[in-house]
PDB file of C-alpha atoms in Angstrom:
ATOM      1  CA  UNK A  33     229.140  50.615 152.883  1.00 55.00           C
ATOM      2  CA  UNK A  34     229.184  47.468 150.757  1.00 62.00           C
ATOM      3  CA  UNK A  35     227.019  44.388 151.288  1.00 67.00           C
ATOM      4  CA  UNK A  36     230.110  42.393 152.287  1.00 66.00           C
ATOM      5  CA  UNK A  37     230.926  44.859 155.069  1.00 63.00           C
ATOM      6  CA  UNK A  38     227.328  44.797 156.312  1.00 61.00           C
ATOM      7  CA  UNK A  39     227.342  41.009 156.318  1.00 63.00           C
ATOM      8  CA  UNK A  40     230.646  40.961 158.195  1.00 65.00           C
ATOM      9  CA  UNK A  41     229.305  43.419 160.760  1.00 66.00           C
ATOM     10  CA  UNK A  42     226.173  41.333 161.289  1.00 62.00           C
ATOM     11  CA  UNK A  43     228.245  38.185 161.754  1.00 66.00           C
ATOM     12  CA  UNK A  44     230.455  39.948 164.301  1.00 69.00           C
ATOM     13  CA  UNK A  45     227.377  41.171 166.169  1.00 66.00           C
ATOM     14  CA  UNK A  46     225.867  37.687 166.199  1.00 64.00           C
ATOM     15  CA  UNK A  47     229.158  36.304 167.493  1.00 65.00           C
ATOM     16  CA  UNK A  48     229.274  38.871 170.293  1.00 72.00           C
ATOM     17  CA  UNK A  49     225.676  38.083 171.256  1.00 75.00           C
ATOM     18  CA  UNK A  50     226.498  34.367 171.416  1.00 73.00           C
ATOM     19  CA  UNK A  51     229.522  35.083 173.608  1.00 76.00           C
ATOM     20  CA  UNK A  52     227.480  37.245 175.982  1.00 79.00           C
ATOM     21  CA  UNK A  53     224.748  34.609 176.131  1.00 83.00           C
ATOM     22  CA  UNK A  54     227.320  31.917 176.864  1.00 84.00           C
ATOM     23  CA  UNK A  55     228.807  33.971 179.709  1.00 86.00           C
ATOM     24  CA  UNK A  56     225.348  34.656 181.159  1.00 89.00           C
ATOM     25  CA  UNK A  57     224.443  30.966 181.004  1.00 88.00           C
ATOM     26  CA  UNK A  58     227.756  30.051 182.637  1.00 89.00           C
ATOM     27  CA  UNK A  59     227.222  32.588 185.442  1.00 91.00           C
ATOM     28  CA  UNK A  60     223.686  31.293 185.960  1.00 91.00           C
ATOM     29  CA  UNK A  61     224.983  27.727 186.206  1.00 90.00           C
ATOM     30  CA  UNK A  62     227.612  28.780 188.745  1.00 92.00           C
ATOM     31  CA  UNK A  63     225.035  30.707 190.763  1.00 92.00           C
ATOM     32  CA  UNK A  64     222.649  27.765 190.872  1.00 90.00           C
ATOM     33  CA  UNK A  65     225.559  25.496 191.726  1.00 91.00           C
ATOM     34  CA  UNK A  66     226.645  27.675 194.647  1.00 92.00           C
ATOM     35  CA  UNK A  67     223.102  27.835 196.007  1.00 90.00           C
ATOM     36  CA  UNK A  68     222.649  24.087 195.684  1.00 88.00           C
ATOM     37  CA  UNK A  69     226.033  23.101 197.112  1.00 90.00           C
ATOM     38  CA  UNK A  70     226.029  25.521 200.065  1.00 89.00           C
ATOM     39  CA  UNK A  71     222.313  25.981 200.806  1.00 87.00           C
ATOM     40  CA  UNK A  72     220.876  22.818 199.265  1.00 84.00           C
ATOM     41  CA  UNK A  73     219.455  21.418 202.498  1.00 81.00           C
ATOM     42  CA  UNK A  74     217.724  24.689 203.387  1.00 82.00           C
ATOM     43  CA  UNK A  75     216.318  25.104 199.887  1.00 82.00           C
ATOM     44  CA  UNK A  76     215.161  21.487 199.883  1.00 78.00           C
ATOM     45  CA  UNK A  77     213.189  22.031 203.083  1.00 75.00           C
ATOM     46  CA  UNK A  78     211.623  25.167 201.614  1.00 76.00           C
ATOM     47  CA  UNK A  79     210.771  23.568 198.265  1.00 74.00           C
ATOM     48  CA  UNK A  80     209.696  20.206 199.699  1.00 71.00           C
ATOM     49  CA  UNK A  81     206.028  21.240 200.155  1.00 71.00           C
ATOM     50  CA  UNK A  82     205.909  22.291 196.492  1.00 74.00           C
ATOM     51  CA  UNK A  83     207.404  18.963 195.440  1.00 66.00           C
ATOM     52  CA  UNK A  84     204.862  17.217 197.653  1.00 66.00           C
ATOM     53  CA  UNK A  85     202.024  19.135 196.009  1.00 70.00           C
ATOM     54  CA  UNK A  86     203.159  18.224 192.487  1.00 69.00           C
ATOM     55  CA  UNK A  87     204.052  14.586 193.251  1.00 66.00           C
ATOM     56  CA  UNK A  88     200.848  13.995 195.210  1.00 66.00           C
ATOM     57  CA  UNK A  89     198.735  15.525 192.456  1.00 69.00           C
ATOM     58  CA  UNK A  90     200.433  13.427 189.769  1.00 68.00           C
ATOM     59  CA  UNK A  91     199.984  10.156 191.657  1.00 64.00           C
ATOM     60  CA  UNK A  92     196.418  10.991 192.697  1.00 66.00           C
ATOM     61  CA  UNK A  93     195.379  11.808 189.134  1.00 68.00           C
ATOM     62  CA  UNK A  94     197.138   8.815 187.539  1.00 65.00           C
ATOM     63  CA  UNK A  95     195.979   6.356 190.191  1.00 63.00           C
ATOM     64  CA  UNK A  96     192.324   7.453 190.062  1.00 63.00           C
ATOM     65  CA  UNK A  97     192.191   7.300 186.268  1.00 62.00           C
ATOM     66  CA  UNK A  98     193.941   3.947 186.329  1.00 62.00           C
ATOM     67  CA  UNK A  99     191.144   2.485 188.451  1.00 61.00           C
ATOM     68  CA  UNK A 100     188.049   4.298 187.144  1.00 62.00           C
ATOM     69  CA  UNK A 101     189.033   5.040 183.532  1.00 61.00           C
ATOM     70  CA  UNK A 102     189.213   8.285 181.554  1.00 63.00           C
ATOM     71  CA  UNK A 103     185.585   9.359 181.181  1.00 61.00           C
ATOM     72  CA  UNK A 104     184.457  12.967 181.576  1.00 57.00           C
ATOM     73  CA  UNK A 105     183.123  12.429 185.106  1.00 58.00           C
ATOM     74  CA  UNK A 106     186.083  10.330 186.236  1.00 61.00           C
ATOM     75  CA  UNK A 107     188.514  12.940 184.875  1.00 68.00           C
ATOM     76  CA  UNK A 108     186.790  15.689 186.869  1.00 72.00           C
ATOM     77  CA  UNK A 109     186.843  13.588 190.026  1.00 71.00           C
ATOM     78  CA  UNK A 110     190.467  12.616 189.306  1.00 71.00           C
ATOM     79  CA  UNK A 111     191.426  16.302 189.242  1.00 74.00           C
ATOM     80  CA  UNK A 112     189.719  16.800 192.608  1.00 74.00           C
ATOM     81  CA  UNK A 113     191.474  13.741 194.051  1.00 72.00           C
ATOM     82  CA  UNK A 114     194.809  14.955 192.650  1.00 73.00           C
ATOM     83  CA  UNK A 115     194.413  18.376 194.287  1.00 75.00           C
ATOM     84  CA  UNK A 116     193.385  16.783 197.588  1.00 78.00           C
ATOM     85  CA  UNK A 117     196.309  14.354 197.651  1.00 73.00           C
ATOM     86  CA  UNK A 118     198.689  17.110 196.561  1.00 73.00           C
ATOM     87  CA  UNK A 119     197.558  19.466 199.333  1.00 76.00           C
ATOM     88  CA  UNK A 120     197.828  16.696 201.919  1.00 76.00           C
ATOM     89  CA  UNK A 121     201.367  15.933 200.772  1.00 70.00           C
ATOM     90  CA  UNK A 122     202.289  19.619 200.849  1.00 72.00           C
ATOM     91  CA  UNK A 123     201.039  19.940 204.449  1.00 74.00           C
ATOM     92  CA  UNK A 124     202.763  16.694 205.439  1.00 69.00           C
ATOM     93  CA  UNK A 125     206.010  17.890 203.864  1.00 66.00           C
ATOM     94  CA  UNK A 126     205.864  21.144 205.815  1.00 67.00           C
ATOM     95  CA  UNK A 127     205.033  19.641 209.218  1.00 67.00           C
ATOM     96  CA  UNK A 128     206.885  16.304 209.209  1.00 68.00           C
ATOM     97  CA  UNK A 129     210.120  16.571 207.247  1.00 66.00           C
ATOM     98  CA  UNK A 130     211.571  13.073 207.722  1.00 69.00           C
ATOM     99  CA  UNK A 131     208.240  11.345 207.103  1.00 70.00           C
ATOM    100  CA  UNK A 132     207.675  13.565 204.086  1.00 67.00           C
ATOM    101  CA  UNK A 133     211.014  12.546 202.570  1.00 70.00           C
ATOM    102  CA  UNK A 134     210.071   8.874 202.890  1.00 73.00           C
ATOM    103  CA  UNK A 135     206.566   9.305 201.475  1.00 71.00           C
ATOM    104  CA  UNK A 136     207.715  11.594 198.674  1.00 68.00           C
ATOM    105  CA  UNK A 137     210.373   9.090 197.669  1.00 70.00           C
ATOM    106  CA  UNK A 138     207.647   6.467 197.465  1.00 75.00           C
ATOM    107  CA  UNK A 139     205.473   8.815 195.391  1.00 72.00           C
ATOM    108  CA  UNK A 140     208.354   9.566 193.050  1.00 69.00           C
ATOM    109  CA  UNK A 141     208.856   5.831 192.573  1.00 73.00           C
ATOM    110  CA  UNK A 142     205.141   5.460 191.830  1.00 77.00           C
ATOM    111  CA  UNK A 143     205.268   8.321 189.322  1.00 73.00           C
ATOM    112  CA  UNK A 144     208.308   6.897 187.528  1.00 72.00           C
ATOM    113  CA  UNK A 145     206.834   3.418 187.058  1.00 76.00           C
ATOM    114  CA  UNK A 146     203.359   4.683 186.148  1.00 74.00           C
ATOM    115  CA  UNK A 147     204.689   7.031 183.474  1.00 68.00           C
ATOM    116  CA  UNK A 148     207.019   4.293 182.273  1.00 72.00           C
ATOM    117  CA  UNK A 149     203.926   2.163 181.730  1.00 71.00           C
ATOM    118  CA  UNK A 150     202.293   4.988 179.786  1.00 67.00           C
ATOM    119  CA  UNK A 151     205.431   5.435 177.676  1.00 63.00           C
ATOM    120  CA  UNK A 152     205.423   1.706 176.866  1.00 68.00           C
ATOM    121  CA  UNK A 153     201.805   1.905 175.708  1.00 69.00           C
ATOM    122  CA  UNK A 154     200.298   0.081 178.684  1.00 67.00           C
ATOM    123  CA  UNK A 155     197.862   2.908 179.456  1.00 62.00           C
ATOM    124  CA  UNK A 156     195.109   1.120 177.505  1.00 65.00           C
ATOM    125  CA  UNK A 157     194.663  -1.032 180.584  1.00 62.00           C
ATOM    126  CA  UNK A 158     194.452   1.418 183.468  1.00 65.00           C
ATOM    127  CA  UNK A 159     194.695  -1.312 186.082  1.00 70.00           C
ATOM    128  CA  UNK A 160     198.155  -2.290 184.808  1.00 74.00           C
ATOM    129  CA  UNK A 161     199.322   1.310 185.205  1.00 72.00           C
ATOM    130  CA  UNK A 162     197.851   1.341 188.703  1.00 75.00           C
ATOM    131  CA  UNK A 163     199.747  -1.848 189.593  1.00 79.00           C
ATOM    132  CA  UNK A 164     202.958  -0.303 188.258  1.00 78.00           C
ATOM    133  CA  UNK A 165     202.360   2.824 190.331  1.00 79.00           C
ATOM    134  CA  UNK A 166     201.700   0.690 193.412  1.00 80.00           C
ATOM    135  CA  UNK A 167     204.891  -1.295 192.793  1.00 83.00           C
ATOM    136  CA  UNK A 168     206.885   1.910 192.403  1.00 80.00           C
ATOM    137  CA  UNK A 169     205.385   3.273 195.625  1.00 80.00           C
ATOM    138  CA  UNK A 170     206.383   0.134 197.541  1.00 80.00           C
ATOM    139  CA  UNK A 171     209.909   0.123 196.077  1.00 79.00           C
ATOM    140  CA  UNK A 172     210.376   3.807 196.897  1.00 74.00           C
ATOM    141  CA  UNK A 173     209.052   3.229 200.408  1.00 73.00           C
ATOM    142  CA  UNK A 174     211.494   0.369 200.961  1.00 75.00           C
ATOM    143  CA  UNK A 175     214.447   2.418 199.707  1.00 68.00           C
ATOM    144  CA  UNK A 176     213.549   5.453 201.815  1.00 66.00           C
ATOM    145  CA  UNK A 177     212.798   3.421 204.948  1.00 64.00           C
ATOM    146  CA  UNK A 178     216.147   1.646 204.755  1.00 61.00           C
ATOM    147  CA  UNK A 179     217.798   4.743 206.245  1.00 55.00           C
ATOM    148  CA  UNK A 180     219.479   5.947 203.057  1.00 48.00           C
ATOM    149  CA  UNK A 181     217.263   9.010 202.994  1.00 55.00           C
ATOM    150  CA  UNK A 182     217.433  11.900 205.413  1.00 63.00           C
ATOM    151  CA  UNK A 183     219.224  15.145 206.011  1.00 70.00           C
ATOM    152  CA  UNK A 184     222.660  13.699 205.241  1.00 74.00           C
ATOM    153  CA  UNK A 185     221.437  12.187 201.984  1.00 71.00           C
ATOM    154  CA  UNK A 186     219.864  15.491 200.915  1.00 76.00           C
ATOM    155  CA  UNK A 187     223.082  17.370 201.701  1.00 83.00           C
ATOM    156  CA  UNK A 188     225.167  14.860 199.750  1.00 82.00           C
ATOM    157  CA  UNK A 189     222.949  14.949 196.661  1.00 79.00           C
ATOM    158  CA  UNK A 190     222.636  18.747 196.610  1.00 85.00           C
ATOM    159  CA  UNK A 191     226.396  19.127 197.126  1.00 90.00           C
ATOM    160  CA  UNK A 192     227.205  16.750 194.272  1.00 87.00           C
ATOM    161  CA  UNK A 193     224.729  18.418 191.918  1.00 88.00           C
ATOM    162  CA  UNK A 194     225.829  21.914 192.943  1.00 91.00           C
ATOM    163  CA  UNK A 195     229.518  21.287 192.309  1.00 92.00           C
ATOM    164  CA  UNK A 196     228.607  19.681 188.985  1.00 91.00           C
ATOM    165  CA  UNK A 197     226.707  22.833 187.967  1.00 92.00           C
ATOM    166  CA  UNK A 198     229.676  25.009 188.946  1.00 93.00           C
ATOM    167  CA  UNK A 199     231.986  22.864 186.830  1.00 92.00           C
ATOM    168  CA  UNK A 200     229.502  23.092 183.963  1.00 91.00           C
ATOM    169  CA  UNK A 201     229.780  26.883 184.091  1.00 91.00           C
ATOM    170  CA  UNK A 202     233.579  26.701 184.151  1.00 91.00           C
ATOM    171  CA  UNK A 203     233.711  24.233 181.262  1.00 91.00           C
ATOM    172  CA  UNK A 204     231.261  26.346 179.270  1.00 89.00           C
ATOM    173  CA  UNK A 205     233.481  29.422 179.559  1.00 88.00           C
ATOM    174  CA  UNK A 206     236.591  27.350 178.804  1.00 87.00           C
ATOM    175  CA  UNK A 207     234.941  25.912 175.699  1.00 84.00           C
ATOM    176  CA  UNK A 208     235.084  22.280 176.834  1.00 84.00           C
ATOM    177  CA  UNK A 209     231.302  22.010 176.466  1.00 86.00           C
ATOM    178  CA  UNK A 210     228.736  24.022 174.545  1.00 85.00           C
ATOM    179  CA  UNK A 211     225.354  25.394 175.503  1.00 82.00           C
ATOM    180  CA  UNK A 212     223.812  23.147 172.848  1.00 83.00           C
ATOM    181  CA  UNK A 213     225.324  20.064 174.504  1.00 85.00           C
ATOM    182  CA  UNK A 214     223.995  21.065 177.902  1.00 84.00           C
ATOM    183  CA  UNK A 215     220.574  21.754 176.421  1.00 82.00           C
ATOM    184  CA  UNK A 216     220.309  18.618 174.283  1.00 84.00           C
ATOM    185  CA  UNK A 217     221.941  16.025 176.554  1.00 81.00           C
ATOM    186  CA  UNK A 218     221.218  17.610 179.924  1.00 82.00           C
ATOM    187  CA  UNK A 219     223.664  19.191 182.352  1.00 83.00           C
ATOM    188  CA  UNK A 220     224.229  16.128 184.541  1.00 80.00           C
ATOM    189  CA  UNK A 221     224.699  13.712 181.651  1.00 81.00           C
ATOM    190  CA  UNK A 222     227.017  16.046 179.731  1.00 86.00           C
ATOM    191  CA  UNK A 223     229.188  16.772 182.743  1.00 86.00           C
ATOM    192  CA  UNK A 224     229.434  13.129 183.786  1.00 81.00           C
ATOM    193  CA  UNK A 225     230.658  12.213 180.298  1.00 83.00           C
ATOM    194  CA  UNK A 226     233.294  14.977 180.460  1.00 84.00           C
ATOM    195  CA  UNK A 227     234.442  14.161 183.997  1.00 83.00           C
ATOM    196  CA  UNK A 228     234.617  10.459 183.145  1.00 77.00           C
ATOM    197  CA  UNK A 229     237.466  11.238 180.735  1.00 82.00           C
ATOM    198  CA  UNK A 230     239.733  12.838 183.349  1.00 80.00           C
ATOM    199  CA  UNK A 231     240.689  11.610 186.818  1.00 84.00           C
ATOM    200  CA  UNK A 232     241.683  15.171 187.738  1.00 88.00           C
ATOM    201  CA  UNK A 233     238.177  16.564 187.220  1.00 88.00           C
ATOM    202  CA  UNK A 234     236.681  13.554 188.991  1.00 87.00           C
ATOM    203  CA  UNK A 235     238.904  14.359 191.966  1.00 91.00           C
ATOM    204  CA  UNK A 236     237.889  18.047 191.813  1.00 91.00           C
ATOM    205  CA  UNK A 237     234.209  17.077 191.738  1.00 90.00           C
ATOM    206  CA  UNK A 238     234.494  14.687 194.696  1.00 90.00           C
ATOM    207  CA  UNK A 239     236.679  17.083 196.702  1.00 93.00           C
ATOM    208  CA  UNK A 240     234.288  19.954 196.051  1.00 93.00           C
ATOM    209  CA  UNK A 241     231.392  17.747 197.083  1.00 92.00           C
ATOM    210  CA  UNK A 242     233.083  16.870 200.383  1.00 94.00           C
ATOM    211  CA  UNK A 243     233.900  20.518 201.121  1.00 94.00           C
ATOM    212  CA  UNK A 244     230.401  21.815 200.391  1.00 93.00           C
ATOM    213  CA  UNK A 245     228.810  18.869 202.207  1.00 91.00           C
ATOM    214  CA  UNK A 246     230.789  19.696 205.331  1.00 92.00           C
ATOM    215  CA  UNK A 247     229.839  23.360 204.968  1.00 91.00           C
ATOM    216  CA  UNK A 248     226.142  22.435 204.833  1.00 88.00           C
ATOM    217  CA  UNK A 249     226.563  20.040 207.752  1.00 87.00           C
ATOM    218  CA  UNK A 250     228.293  22.660 209.911  1.00 89.00           C
ATOM    219  CA  UNK A 251     225.555  25.192 209.144  1.00 86.00           C
ATOM    220  CA  UNK A 252     222.804  22.697 209.981  1.00 80.00           C
ATOM    221  CA  UNK A 253     224.491  21.652 213.235  1.00 81.00           C
ATOM    222  CA  UNK A 254     225.082  25.280 214.246  1.00 81.00           C
ATOM    223  CA  UNK A 255     221.430  26.129 213.624  1.00 76.00           C
ATOM    224  CA  UNK A 256     220.256  23.056 215.525  1.00 67.00           C
ATOM    225  CA  UNK A 257     222.526  23.777 218.485  1.00 72.00           C
ATOM    226  CA  UNK A 258     221.492  27.422 218.488  1.00 65.00           C
ATOM    227  CA  UNK A 259     217.796  26.567 218.510  1.00 58.00           C
ATOM    228  CA  UNK A 260     218.080  23.730 221.014  1.00 56.00           C
ATOM    229  CA  UNK A 261     220.494  25.292 223.474  1.00 58.00           C
ATOM    230  CA  UNK A 262     219.591  28.930 223.083  1.00 52.00           C
ATOM    231  CA  UNK A 263     220.283  31.044 226.153  1.00 52.00           C
ATOM    232  CA  UNK A 264     217.140  32.035 228.001  1.00 54.00           C
ATOM    233  CA  UNK A 265     217.620  34.552 230.836  1.00 60.00           C
ATOM    234  CA  UNK A 266     216.369  33.292 234.171  1.00 55.00           C
ATOM    235  CA  UNK A 267     213.461  35.125 235.689  1.00 59.00           C
ATOM    236  CA  UNK A 268     214.440  37.039 238.803  1.00 58.00           C
ATOM    237  CA  UNK A 269     212.021  37.201 241.667  1.00 55.00           C
ATOM    238  CA  UNK A 270     211.116  40.664 242.824  1.00 51.00           C
TER     239      UNK A 270
END
């Protein structure tokens, strides 16, 4: 067998591996999309305590260091404070769902602005980062308390994201997007740029979102009605 034949065989093998990898990635995207669009609300309630733990820990650590600096002792105490705040948020998220959504939104706002300050080089003055985190917390609290957040909001967001992931898998198999694009630019950003070029795919995305949203809503209502109005046999007197 000549070197040219070996090289050709290797190239064919590499091409087959890339095709298989692309199909696996596409199937994974579709699977995640189906889970998010049809079971997003349930998964959100399950994962919310974990999000609360991470968000609470991030804000606790950043806020403590912003006030007391970055010394060895303050860093150790900041870790303890972060774990404490994170555990409290995890417990709160598990017990009080609606309140947890509001508080977590505020914490996410605090995290975004605090890390924005760090990215802009403002971390030399910890108090400035703390003020940014406090501002983000207040903004997030105002947004969440306005009534935009809640079960319906969670269902809408998870439905939109889920359908977008499904379309990403379809477009990946069709060759409209590449795995490199999805990896470099992000799935949401890549898909929004593709959908923005065609009214048809925008319609498919919105229609799919409405269908999966209604499916989640029907499931949630059925579970609520079943739990609230469950049949309990009356006790008969002997």
